[in-house]
């Protein structure tokens, strides 16, 4: 009788330990590697990519490493992973449609772009949005920061155009192409020209 009791006790302890190990395994954070992508094609399927070229340099931002695991926490293997975020919504206070895009270059965590746009009408496929140096209804503003020869340079776009290729309010996809000319804020004679710009983003509504 004693042997049976101790045998059952041993089985119970083993099961409890196994269950505890399983729980610990479930709580382990999922480690993700930093993902790099090549220059993206023009797409309209919500690939979460944003890119343009300045001379021989490429600016590429994406969220290819933003897929969460089925359980557990996420730990970054690098302090500044590639990031890209966007929002598009109707501001109920001003009754204006607002678009905001923020992108960080995948190879350089200190190189980034910020885009603001607002209008009294919703975006439509085929729209061409003028990029201007001053904030105005129906026009977009763009700021570009980069380190060049170990010095921070901040550029403000003075001219350019966004062309909307897709706007899907059901899947929250906004896609298009763009180019712009920007002027460095501290050195007004220093200009850059960005070409072959494209974006294909799943946006938030606020």
C-alpha positions in Angstrom: 0.0 0.0 0.0 2.9 2.3 0.9 4.6 1.5 -2.4 1.5 2.4 -4.3 1.2 5.7 -2.5 4.8 6.7 -3.1 4.5 5.6 -6.7 1.4 7.8 -7.2 3.1 10.7 -5.4 6.1 10.4 -7.7 3.9 10.4 -10.8 2.1 13.5 -9.5 5.3 15.4 -8.8 6.6 14.5 -12.3 3.4 15.7 -14.0 3.5 18.9 -12.0 7.2 19.5 -12.9 6.4 18.8 -16.6 3.5 21.2 -16.5 5.7 23.9 -14.9 8.3 23.4 -17.6 5.6 23.8 -20.3 4.4 27.0 -18.7 7.9 28.4 -18.5 8.4 27.5 -22.2 5.2 29.3 -23.1 6.4 32.5 -21.3 9.8 32.6 -23.1 10.1 35.6 -25.3 10.2 35.1 -29.0 13.5 36.4 -30.4 13.3 37.9 -33.9 16.1 38.7 -36.2 16.5 42.0 -37.9 15.1 41.7 -41.4 16.5 43.6 -44.4 14.8 43.9 -47.8 16.0 45.0 -51.3 14.5 48.0 -53.0 10.8 47.2 -53.2 8.7 47.2 -56.4 5.7 49.4 -56.8 2.9 47.4 -55.1 -0.7 48.1 -54.0 -1.3 45.1 -51.7 -0.4 46.5 -48.3 3.2 45.2 -48.2 4.2 47.9 -45.7 7.1 49.3 -47.7 8.4 52.9 -48.2 11.4 53.8 -50.4 13.1 56.4 -52.5 16.5 57.1 -54.0 18.8 60.1 -53.6 21.6 59.8 -56.2 23.1 56.3 -55.6 21.8 56.1 -52.1 18.6 54.2 -51.2 16.2 54.9 -48.4 14.2 51.7 -47.5 11.8 51.4 -44.6 9.5 48.4 -43.9 7.8 46.3 -41.2 8.8 42.9 -42.5 9.9 42.0 -38.9 6.8 43.2 -37.2 4.9 39.9 -37.3 4.2 38.8 -33.7 4.4 35.2 -32.6 1.4 33.2 -31.5 2.4 33.6 -27.8 5.0 35.2 -25.6 6.7 38.6 -25.7 8.9 40.1 -28.3 12.5 41.0 -27.7 14.5 43.1 -30.2 17.8 41.7 -31.3 18.9 45.2 -32.3 18.0 48.5 -30.5 16.6 50.2 -33.6 14.7 47.8 -35.9 13.3 49.1 -39.3 10.1 50.9 -38.6 7.3 52.4 -40.7 3.9 53.7 -39.5 1.1 55.6 -41.1 -2.3 57.0 -40.2 -5.2 58.3 -42.3 -8.4 59.6 -40.8 -11.1 62.3 -40.7 -10.4 64.8 -38.0 -13.8 65.5 -36.5 -12.7 68.8 -35.0 -11.6 70.4 -38.3 -13.5 68.1 -40.7 -10.3 67.6 -42.6 -8.8 64.3 -43.8 -5.3 63.8 -42.4 -2.5 61.5 -43.6 0.7 61.0 -41.7 3.7 58.8 -42.6 6.8 58.2 -40.6 9.6 56.0 -41.9 13.0 55.0 -40.5 15.7 53.7 -42.9 16.5 50.0 -42.4 20.3 50.4 -42.4 20.5 53.7 -40.5 18.3 54.2 -37.4 19.0 58.0 -37.4 17.8 58.6 -41.0 14.0 59.2 -41.2 11.2 60.9 -43.1 8.0 62.5 -41.8 5.1 63.4 -44.1 2.0 65.4 -43.2 -1.1 66.0 -45.4 -4.5 67.4 -44.8 -7.4 68.2 -47.0 -11.1 69.0 -46.9 -11.8 66.0 -49.3 -10.9 62.3 -49.0 -8.1 60.8 -51.0 -9.0 59.1 -54.3 -7.2 57.0 -56.7 -5.4 59.1 -59.3 -5.0 62.1 -56.9 -1.7 64.0 -57.3 -0.8 65.7 -54.0 1.5 68.6 -54.3 4.4 68.7 -51.8 5.0 72.3 -50.6 7.4 74.0 -48.2 4.6 75.5 -46.1 1.6 73.8 -44.4 -1.6 74.3 -46.4 -4.9 72.5 -46.9 -4.6 70.2 -49.9 -0.8 70.1 -49.8 1.7 67.8 -48.2 4.9 68.6 -46.3 7.9 66.4 -46.0 10.9 66.5 -43.7 14.0 64.3 -44.3 16.8 63.8 -41.8 20.1 62.1 -42.5 23.7 61.9 -41.3 26.1 62.9 -44.1 29.8 62.8 -43.3 29.0 62.4 -39.6 26.9 65.5 -39.6 23.1 65.7 -39.1 21.3 67.3 -42.1 17.7 68.2 -42.0 15.9 68.8 -45.3 12.5 70.3 -46.0 10.9 69.5 -49.3 10.2 72.6 -51.4 8.6 70.9 -54.3 7.4 67.4 -55.4 4.3 65.2 -56.0 2.6 62.2 -54.5 0.4 60.1 -56.8 -2.2 57.9 -55.2 -2.4 54.5 -56.8 -4.7 52.9 -54.3 -6.8 53.8 -51.3 -8.8 51.0 -49.7 -10.8 52.0 -46.7 -11.8 48.4 -45.9 -8.3 46.9 -45.7 -6.8 50.3 -44.7 -4.3 50.3 -47.6 -2.8 53.4 -49.1 -0.3 53.1 -51.9 1.4 55.4 -54.4 4.6 56.9 -55.9 6.4 60.1 -55.3 9.4 62.3 -55.9 10.6 65.5 -54.3 13.2 68.2 -54.2 14.4 69.3 -50.7 16.5 72.0 -49.3 18.8 71.8 -46.3 17.5 74.0 -43.6 20.9 75.3 -42.5 22.4 75.7 -45.9 19.7 76.9 -48.3 21.8 76.3 -51.4 22.2 72.6 -50.7 19.5 70.7 -52.5 18.7 67.0 -53.0 16.4 65.3 -55.4 14.5 62.2 -54.4 13.3 59.9 -57.2 11.6 56.5 -57.7 9.7 56.9 -54.5 7.0 54.4 -53.7 4.9 53.4 -50.7 2.4 50.6 -49.9 1.2 50.9 -46.4 -1.5 49.5 -44.1 -2.6 52.6 -42.1 -4.2 53.2 -38.8 -7.4 55.2 -38.6 -6.2 57.2 -35.6 
